[in-house]
Amino acid sequence: MKQLKKSSVWLAPVIIILIGIGILFMENYAQVTEPPSDGWSRELQVGMTPNVSEPYLSADDSGNWSIAYITEDGVRQHTYDRQFEQISETSFDIPVNQYTQIFLGEDAFIYSDYYALYNGDNSEEITDIQKFYPLADTAYYRKDNVIYHLDPSTLGSEQILTVDSENTEVIIEQKNEETHILTNTIDQTGNHLTFYTVSGNEATEKGAAVFTLTGTEEVQDIQFALDDNSYALLVKTLQKQSMSGKVSNQYYYSEATLGDAPDLQRIQFQDPHGGMALQEISDVEMQWTEQGASILFKAFGSTNTRFREPLQFNIYTATLSSSGPLDVKRLSNTPSSSVEPNWINPNTVLWIDRGNSEEHRVLVSSSNSTIIAEAKQLTMPAFLQSLGKTMGMLSTGMFAVVISLLWFIWPLLFLCVVMFTNSRAMDQDRSWVFYIGALIYIGAAVILNDLMFSSRGMLNAPAYLNFTGSAFIYLLGFALLSYAILKAGLSIRKWSPSIQLTYFIGIHVICITIFFGPYLL
């Protein structure tokens, strides 16, 4: 027991350090594992992929779903049940290059390269193509200026549409078991759009529209959705010239009746967890819901999952409107760049998190209560990310020791003055030497607190550290704690006033460094 009391002088600072590190780690763990939005789960890993290209998703009548992605050796398909438990894994050996696309149904496997379509079962060529459009349960391809429907079960083709020219852009989407086509032909008068619905092997024109842009903008991407007699249009443009000289993207949206021209209005996607607009929006999936047109996309926005990097690519959804603010919701919150989002069902989204050059995580997030509960479990990636963020903050927090030099240089000067002017007080261990030195130190800390408790640093600090008068309360509170530890140590140790003062200042600096240092920079 006596030995423990002797050790308490050095054990107390260690305990303070461990408590501070533990609190900091728990704060970082809470930030790293923060759900993306209310009512949505954290990320749940369902697999790994060597490729970050868009995966191929499909579902069967029993509610099971599968994801297939391209590997260096071919295609790998994983099948899951509704609770994301893997049922099976299948591999297909095919030649792969940067142009490879796949269609993988219950009875057919088809893939393409830059030039042709092939039967995945025997690699026999089906037909030459210019572009392949694999959808959830069927497929289309373009050859010259003609769009064909490919029946996966028979591998037979039927012509469904002829476009104006080889420069006509064709977009084919399948939403809610309906297939829609948009063609876009650009000439000097603008962008000429035509909307079609597909039934069997027949494409029926639903309407046409024309829109123009300013001379400094060009269309980068068009997304559309059809609903009975209406259409929604989202246009991403590239601002070729600006006053700043920087290239920038703009986003325009319109809802209109089929046959009417779009009234494109510029829109911004506000970051739901930050004060600025989302940037670099891409990987867009658009559909019509009960609330209107909505999109699923990746964007550069706020996150607290990284050390000193408050922005990252995450997955978002937004309900679109040409008037009023957009309803934007974040669906992923990970420290790695998230790409290629896809809806599995209205309550679940899947995406890929970029990892190293060979392995990338396949993740899901859901509003399903079962998935929310399952995703709350401790995972090794979350633990390591929290630990890394904590260590990074502690390393930069050591700068607090440098700042504290401005505080304890004054009691050090005081000791020097006493030593040369009243050495008897030092020799006789006068207690007033310690008390005056401690008061000088605390006075300097209170007067020169701006650098340690800067407005920027306090803004980043948690609420229990950042409140009115918190700097003075913690300065004095830690001083009382340091004094109490010192007095406890003096009951079993005999120290000179200079050592007492050094110990007191050391404990105080440790407290400030551990609790406030991580938020300095």
mmCIF file of C-alpha atoms in Angstrom, residues 58-305:
data_model
loop_
_atom_site.group_PDB
_atom_site.id
_atom_site.type_symbol
_atom_site.label_atom_id
_atom_site.label_comp_id
_atom_site.label_asym_id
_atom_site.label_seq_id
_atom_site.Cartn_x
_atom_site.Cartn_y
_atom_site.Cartn_z
ATOM 1 C CA SER A 58 -30.556 -8.268 -60.460
ATOM 2 C CA ALA A 59 -33.285 -9.828 -58.314
ATOM 3 C CA ASP A 60 -35.509 -12.893 -58.456
ATOM 4 C CA ASP A 61 -39.154 -13.436 -57.524
ATOM 5 C CA SER A 62 -38.300 -14.734 -54.045
ATOM 6 C CA GLY A 63 -36.678 -11.466 -53.001
ATOM 7 C CA ASN A 64 -33.099 -12.682 -53.306
ATOM 8 C CA TRP A 65 -30.766 -10.397 -55.196
ATOM 9 C CA SER A 66 -27.372 -10.740 -56.799
ATOM 10 C CA ILE A 67 -24.455 -8.500 -57.607
ATOM 11 C CA ALA A 68 -22.000 -9.285 -60.380
ATOM 12 C CA TYR A 69 -18.776 -7.458 -61.049
ATOM 13 C CA ILE A 70 -15.890 -7.769 -63.424
ATOM 14 C CA THR A 71 -12.573 -9.189 -62.211
ATOM 15 C CA GLU A 72 -9.230 -9.628 -63.951
ATOM 16 C CA ASP A 73 -10.190 -13.188 -64.889
ATOM 17 C CA GLY A 74 -13.868 -12.771 -65.739
ATOM 18 C CA VAL A 75 -17.042 -12.175 -63.755
ATOM 19 C CA ARG A 76 -17.913 -12.995 -60.157
ATOM 20 C CA GLN A 77 -21.532 -13.138 -58.982
ATOM 21 C CA HIS A 78 -22.713 -13.148 -55.365
ATOM 22 C CA THR A 79 -26.316 -13.940 -54.428
ATOM 23 C CA TYR A 80 -27.846 -12.713 -51.145
ATOM 24 C CA ASP A 81 -31.098 -13.106 -49.265
ATOM 25 C CA ARG A 82 -33.157 -10.200 -47.929
ATOM 26 C CA GLN A 83 -30.978 -9.941 -44.823
ATOM 27 C CA PHE A 84 -27.784 -9.704 -46.920
ATOM 28 C CA GLU A 85 -26.600 -13.162 -45.998
ATOM 29 C CA GLN A 86 -24.664 -14.659 -48.910
ATOM 30 C CA ILE A 87 -26.371 -17.666 -50.487
ATOM 31 C CA SER A 88 -23.968 -18.511 -53.288
ATOM 32 C CA GLU A 89 -20.947 -17.371 -55.269
ATOM 33 C CA THR A 90 -20.362 -18.113 -58.950
ATOM 34 C CA SER A 91 -17.452 -17.284 -61.246
ATOM 35 C CA PHE A 92 -17.423 -16.988 -65.047
ATOM 36 C CA ASP A 93 -14.229 -17.051 -67.097
ATOM 37 C CA ILE A 94 -14.319 -14.566 -69.981
ATOM 38 C CA PRO A 95 -11.760 -12.250 -71.614
ATOM 39 C CA VAL A 96 -11.832 -8.851 -69.912
ATOM 40 C CA ASN A 97 -10.753 -5.377 -70.992
ATOM 41 C CA GLN A 98 -11.729 -1.805 -70.170
ATOM 42 C CA TYR A 99 -14.792 -1.977 -72.445
ATOM 43 C CA THR A 100 -16.307 -5.157 -70.991
ATOM 44 C CA GLN A 101 -19.989 -4.994 -69.966
ATOM 45 C CA ILE A 102 -22.205 -7.839 -68.806
ATOM 46 C CA PHE A 103 -25.808 -9.004 -68.666
ATOM 47 C CA LEU A 104 -26.405 -11.831 -66.223
ATOM 48 C CA GLY A 105 -29.920 -13.232 -65.984
ATOM 49 C CA GLU A 106 -31.354 -16.463 -64.613
ATOM 50 C CA ASP A 107 -31.054 -18.200 -67.994
ATOM 51 C CA ALA A 108 -28.480 -16.161 -69.894
ATOM 52 C CA PHE A 109 -25.022 -14.670 -69.600
ATOM 53 C CA ILE A 110 -24.004 -12.104 -72.226
ATOM 54 C CA TYR A 111 -20.952 -9.880 -72.347
ATOM 55 C CA SER A 112 -19.531 -7.280 -74.696
ATOM 56 C CA ASP A 113 -16.243 -5.737 -75.656
ATOM 57 C CA TYR A 114 -15.629 -2.683 -77.813
ATOM 58 C CA TYR A 115 -16.767 -4.436 -81.001
ATOM 59 C CA ALA A 116 -19.323 -7.168 -80.345
ATOM 60 C CA LEU A 117 -21.679 -9.123 -78.083
ATOM 61 C CA TYR A 118 -20.806 -12.654 -76.978
ATOM 62 C CA ASN A 119 -22.593 -15.634 -75.484
ATOM 63 C CA GLY A 120 -21.066 -16.040 -72.030
ATOM 64 C CA ASP A 121 -21.577 -19.806 -72.047
ATOM 65 C CA ASN A 122 -19.301 -20.493 -75.018
ATOM 66 C CA SER A 123 -17.813 -17.069 -75.982
ATOM 67 C CA GLU A 124 -19.402 -17.257 -79.433
ATOM 68 C CA GLU A 125 -19.987 -13.890 -81.073
ATOM 69 C CA ILE A 126 -23.657 -12.868 -81.264
ATOM 70 C CA THR A 127 -23.410 -9.655 -83.284
ATOM 71 C CA ASP A 128 -21.304 -6.579 -83.946
ATOM 72 C CA ILE A 129 -22.294 -3.536 -81.897
ATOM 73 C CA GLN A 130 -21.427 0.073 -81.234
ATOM 74 C CA LYS A 131 -22.881 0.208 -77.717
ATOM 75 C CA PHE A 132 -24.387 -2.253 -75.240
ATOM 76 C CA TYR A 133 -27.269 -1.427 -72.855
ATOM 77 C CA PRO A 134 -27.642 -4.219 -70.243
ATOM 78 C CA LEU A 135 -30.703 -3.650 -68.022
ATOM 79 C CA ALA A 136 -32.125 -5.519 -65.035
ATOM 80 C CA ASP A 137 -33.949 -8.265 -66.951
ATOM 81 C CA THR A 138 -33.332 -7.554 -70.635
ATOM 82 C CA ALA A 139 -30.762 -5.970 -72.938
ATOM 83 C CA TYR A 140 -30.454 -3.600 -75.900
ATOM 84 C CA TYR A 141 -27.639 -2.686 -78.221
ATOM 85 C CA ARG A 142 -26.864 -0.110 -80.876
ATOM 86 C CA LYS A 143 -25.545 -0.928 -84.329
ATOM 87 C CA ASP A 144 -24.993 2.009 -86.675
ATOM 88 C CA ASN A 145 -28.103 4.199 -86.231
ATOM 89 C CA VAL A 146 -30.410 1.390 -85.147
ATOM 90 C CA ILE A 147 -31.377 0.285 -81.620
ATOM 91 C CA TYR A 148 -32.104 -3.436 -81.185
ATOM 92 C CA HIS A 149 -33.768 -5.393 -78.421
ATOM 93 C CA LEU A 150 -31.884 -8.576 -77.529
ATOM 94 C CA ASP A 151 -33.961 -11.407 -76.053
ATOM 95 C CA PRO A 152 -31.640 -12.974 -73.435
ATOM 96 C CA SER A 153 -33.409 -16.335 -73.523
ATOM 97 C CA THR A 154 -33.155 -16.841 -77.304
ATOM 98 C CA LEU A 155 -30.330 -14.389 -78.151
ATOM 99 C CA GLY A 156 -32.544 -13.163 -80.984
ATOM 100 C CA SER A 157 -32.620 -9.471 -81.949
ATOM 101 C CA GLU A 158 -35.446 -7.186 -83.046
ATOM 102 C CA GLN A 159 -35.074 -3.655 -84.374
ATOM 103 C CA ILE A 160 -37.075 -1.200 -82.262
ATOM 104 C CA LEU A 161 -35.810 2.272 -83.158
ATOM 105 C CA THR A 162 -33.803 4.187 -85.761
ATOM 106 C CA VAL A 163 -32.090 7.397 -84.639
ATOM 107 C CA ASP A 164 -31.302 10.487 -86.708
ATOM 108 C CA SER A 165 -27.530 10.189 -87.019
ATOM 109 C CA GLU A 166 -24.431 8.530 -85.635
ATOM 110 C CA ASN A 167 -23.968 11.569 -83.368
ATOM 111 C CA THR A 168 -27.353 11.084 -81.702
ATOM 112 C CA GLU A 169 -26.958 10.175 -78.038
ATOM 113 C CA VAL A 170 -29.186 7.346 -76.815
ATOM 114 C CA ILE A 171 -30.014 6.778 -73.123
ATOM 115 C CA ILE A 172 -31.955 3.655 -72.116
ATOM 116 C CA GLU A 173 -33.260 3.202 -68.570
ATOM 117 C CA GLN A 174 -35.366 0.550 -66.879
ATOM 118 C CA LYS A 175 -37.380 1.755 -63.890
ATOM 119 C CA ASN A 176 -40.114 -0.202 -62.130
ATOM 120 C CA GLU A 177 -40.118 -2.838 -64.901
ATOM 121 C CA GLU A 178 -40.709 -0.157 -67.568
ATOM 122 C CA THR A 179 -38.120 0.659 -70.222
ATOM 123 C CA HIS A 180 -37.738 4.258 -71.387
ATOM 124 C CA ILE A 181 -35.508 5.697 -74.098
ATOM 125 C CA LEU A 182 -34.255 9.246 -74.574
ATOM 126 C CA THR A 183 -32.498 10.380 -77.747
ATOM 127 C CA ASN A 184 -30.578 13.651 -77.940
ATOM 128 C CA THR A 185 -29.510 15.201 -81.235
ATOM 129 C CA ILE A 186 -27.488 18.410 -81.046
ATOM 130 C CA ASP A 187 -27.396 21.033 -83.787
ATOM 131 C CA GLN A 188 -27.075 24.807 -84.008
ATOM 132 C CA THR A 189 -30.634 25.314 -82.758
ATOM 133 C CA GLY A 190 -30.144 23.337 -79.546
ATOM 134 C CA ASN A 191 -30.561 19.901 -78.001
ATOM 135 C CA HIS A 192 -33.428 17.967 -79.613
ATOM 136 C CA LEU A 193 -34.875 15.386 -77.220
ATOM 137 C CA THR A 194 -37.304 12.587 -78.012
ATOM 138 C CA PHE A 195 -38.866 10.326 -75.370
ATOM 139 C CA TYR A 196 -39.966 6.730 -75.988
ATOM 140 C CA THR A 197 -41.503 3.902 -74.008
ATOM 141 C CA VAL A 198 -40.744 0.313 -74.968
ATOM 142 C CA SER A 199 -43.270 -2.501 -74.953
ATOM 143 C CA GLY A 200 -41.987 -5.829 -76.205
ATOM 144 C CA ASN A 201 -40.087 -5.100 -79.397
ATOM 145 C CA GLU A 202 -41.791 -1.796 -80.123
ATOM 146 C CA ALA A 203 -40.726 1.718 -79.104
ATOM 147 C CA THR A 204 -43.528 4.289 -78.939
ATOM 148 C CA GLU A 205 -42.735 7.990 -79.102
ATOM 149 C CA LYS A 206 -44.203 9.853 -76.119
ATOM 150 C CA GLY A 207 -43.080 13.373 -76.916
ATOM 151 C CA ALA A 208 -40.275 15.663 -78.012
ATOM 152 C CA ALA A 209 -38.641 18.791 -76.634
ATOM 153 C CA VAL A 210 -35.858 21.247 -77.436
ATOM 154 C CA PHE A 211 -33.654 23.231 -75.072
ATOM 155 C CA THR A 212 -30.703 25.552 -75.551
ATOM 156 C CA LEU A 213 -27.811 26.659 -73.377
ATOM 157 C CA THR A 214 -25.668 29.770 -73.212
ATOM 158 C CA GLY A 215 -22.682 29.893 -75.518
ATOM 159 C CA THR A 216 -20.261 29.253 -72.647
ATOM 160 C CA GLU A 217 -21.907 26.000 -71.531
ATOM 161 C CA GLU A 218 -22.000 22.528 -72.997
ATOM 162 C CA VAL A 219 -24.016 19.494 -71.925
ATOM 163 C CA GLN A 220 -22.013 16.930 -69.949
ATOM 164 C CA ASP A 221 -24.784 14.631 -68.783
ATOM 165 C CA ILE A 222 -28.558 14.235 -69.107
ATOM 166 C CA GLN A 223 -30.784 12.248 -66.757
ATOM 167 C CA PHE A 224 -34.508 11.790 -67.297
ATOM 168 C CA ALA A 225 -37.595 10.129 -65.851
ATOM 169 C CA LEU A 226 -41.078 9.590 -67.320
ATOM 170 C CA ASP A 227 -44.394 9.466 -65.471
ATOM 171 C CA ASP A 228 -47.570 9.021 -67.523
ATOM 172 C CA ASN A 229 -47.815 12.326 -69.437
ATOM 173 C CA SER A 230 -44.924 14.143 -67.755
ATOM 174 C CA TYR A 231 -41.156 14.068 -67.845
ATOM 175 C CA ALA A 232 -38.377 15.267 -65.575
ATOM 176 C CA LEU A 233 -35.019 16.404 -66.899
ATOM 177 C CA LEU A 234 -31.732 16.968 -65.068
ATOM 178 C CA VAL A 235 -28.952 18.526 -67.145
ATOM 179 C CA LYS A 236 -25.343 18.819 -66.015
ATOM 180 C CA THR A 237 -23.339 21.407 -67.934
ATOM 181 C CA LEU A 238 -19.705 22.389 -68.165
ATOM 182 C CA GLN A 239 -18.996 26.107 -67.829
ATOM 183 C CA LYS A 240 -16.226 26.518 -70.388
ATOM 184 C CA GLN A 241 -15.448 30.132 -69.518
ATOM 185 C CA SER A 242 -15.846 32.069 -66.291
ATOM 186 C CA MET A 243 -14.559 35.269 -64.711
ATOM 187 C CA SER A 244 -12.309 33.244 -62.406
ATOM 188 C CA GLY A 245 -10.922 31.181 -65.257
ATOM 189 C CA LYS A 246 -11.926 27.965 -63.491
ATOM 190 C CA VAL A 247 -13.947 25.223 -65.147
ATOM 191 C CA SER A 248 -17.179 24.595 -63.234
ATOM 192 C CA ASN A 249 -20.314 22.498 -63.465
ATOM 193 C CA GLN A 250 -23.888 23.759 -63.294
ATOM 194 C CA TYR A 251 -27.078 21.752 -62.793
ATOM 195 C CA TYR A 252 -30.475 22.511 -64.319
ATOM 196 C CA TYR A 253 -33.814 20.853 -63.665
ATOM 197 C CA SER A 254 -37.276 20.944 -65.213
ATOM 198 C CA GLU A 255 -40.563 19.082 -64.977
ATOM 199 C CA ALA A 256 -42.928 19.453 -67.924
ATOM 200 C CA THR A 257 -45.754 17.812 -69.799
ATOM 201 C CA LEU A 258 -44.652 15.551 -72.639
ATOM 202 C CA GLY A 259 -44.566 17.631 -75.794
ATOM 203 C CA ASP A 260 -43.737 20.883 -73.983
ATOM 204 C CA ALA A 261 -40.287 22.468 -73.920
ATOM 205 C CA PRO A 262 -38.419 22.218 -70.604
ATOM 206 C CA ASP A 263 -38.092 25.313 -68.445
ATOM 207 C CA LEU A 264 -34.652 24.561 -67.092
ATOM 208 C CA GLN A 265 -33.931 26.203 -63.754
ATOM 209 C CA ARG A 266 -30.524 26.210 -62.148
ATOM 210 C CA ILE A 267 -30.451 24.210 -58.915
ATOM 211 C CA GLN A 268 -27.964 23.549 -56.140
ATOM 212 C CA PHE A 269 -27.650 20.512 -53.932
ATOM 213 C CA GLN A 270 -27.114 21.788 -50.400
ATOM 214 C CA ASP A 271 -24.951 19.654 -48.157
ATOM 215 C CA PRO A 272 -27.316 18.367 -45.420
ATOM 216 C CA HIS A 273 -24.385 18.123 -42.996
ATOM 217 C CA GLY A 274 -22.437 21.237 -43.990
ATOM 218 C CA GLY A 275 -22.879 24.878 -44.851
ATOM 219 C CA MET A 276 -21.980 24.688 -48.541
ATOM 220 C CA ALA A 277 -23.355 23.134 -51.708
ATOM 221 C CA LEU A 278 -22.341 19.608 -52.673
ATOM 222 C CA GLN A 279 -19.633 19.488 -55.325
ATOM 223 C CA GLU A 280 -18.639 17.173 -58.212
ATOM 224 C CA ILE A 281 -21.983 15.403 -58.529
ATOM 225 C CA SER A 282 -21.795 12.265 -60.678
ATOM 226 C CA ASP A 283 -22.841 8.589 -60.945
ATOM 227 C CA VAL A 284 -26.449 9.777 -61.121
ATOM 228 C CA GLU A 285 -29.437 7.393 -61.126
ATOM 229 C CA MET A 286 -32.826 9.080 -61.687
ATOM 230 C CA GLN A 287 -36.334 7.735 -61.104
ATOM 231 C CA TRP A 288 -39.902 8.851 -60.479
ATOM 232 C CA THR A 289 -41.290 8.230 -56.988
ATOM 233 C CA GLU A 290 -44.477 9.112 -55.108
ATOM 234 C CA GLN A 291 -42.767 12.324 -53.973
ATOM 235 C CA GLY A 292 -41.760 13.226 -57.532
ATOM 236 C CA ALA A 293 -38.536 12.854 -59.463
ATOM 237 C CA SER A 294 -35.563 11.832 -57.331
ATOM 238 C CA ILE A 295 -31.940 11.023 -57.969
ATOM 239 C CA LEU A 296 -29.300 8.847 -56.350
ATOM 240 C CA PHE A 297 -25.772 10.181 -56.773
ATOM 241 C CA LYS A 298 -22.304 10.584 -55.354
ATOM 242 C CA ALA A 299 -20.987 14.003 -54.361
ATOM 243 C CA PHE A 300 -18.172 15.707 -52.474
ATOM 244 C CA GLY A 301 -19.564 16.735 -49.104
ATOM 245 C CA SER A 302 -19.027 17.011 -45.361
ATOM 246 C CA THR A 303 -18.015 14.117 -43.131
ATOM 247 C CA ASN A 304 -16.441 13.779 -39.684
ATOM 248 C CA THR A 305 -14.935 10.376 -40.378
#
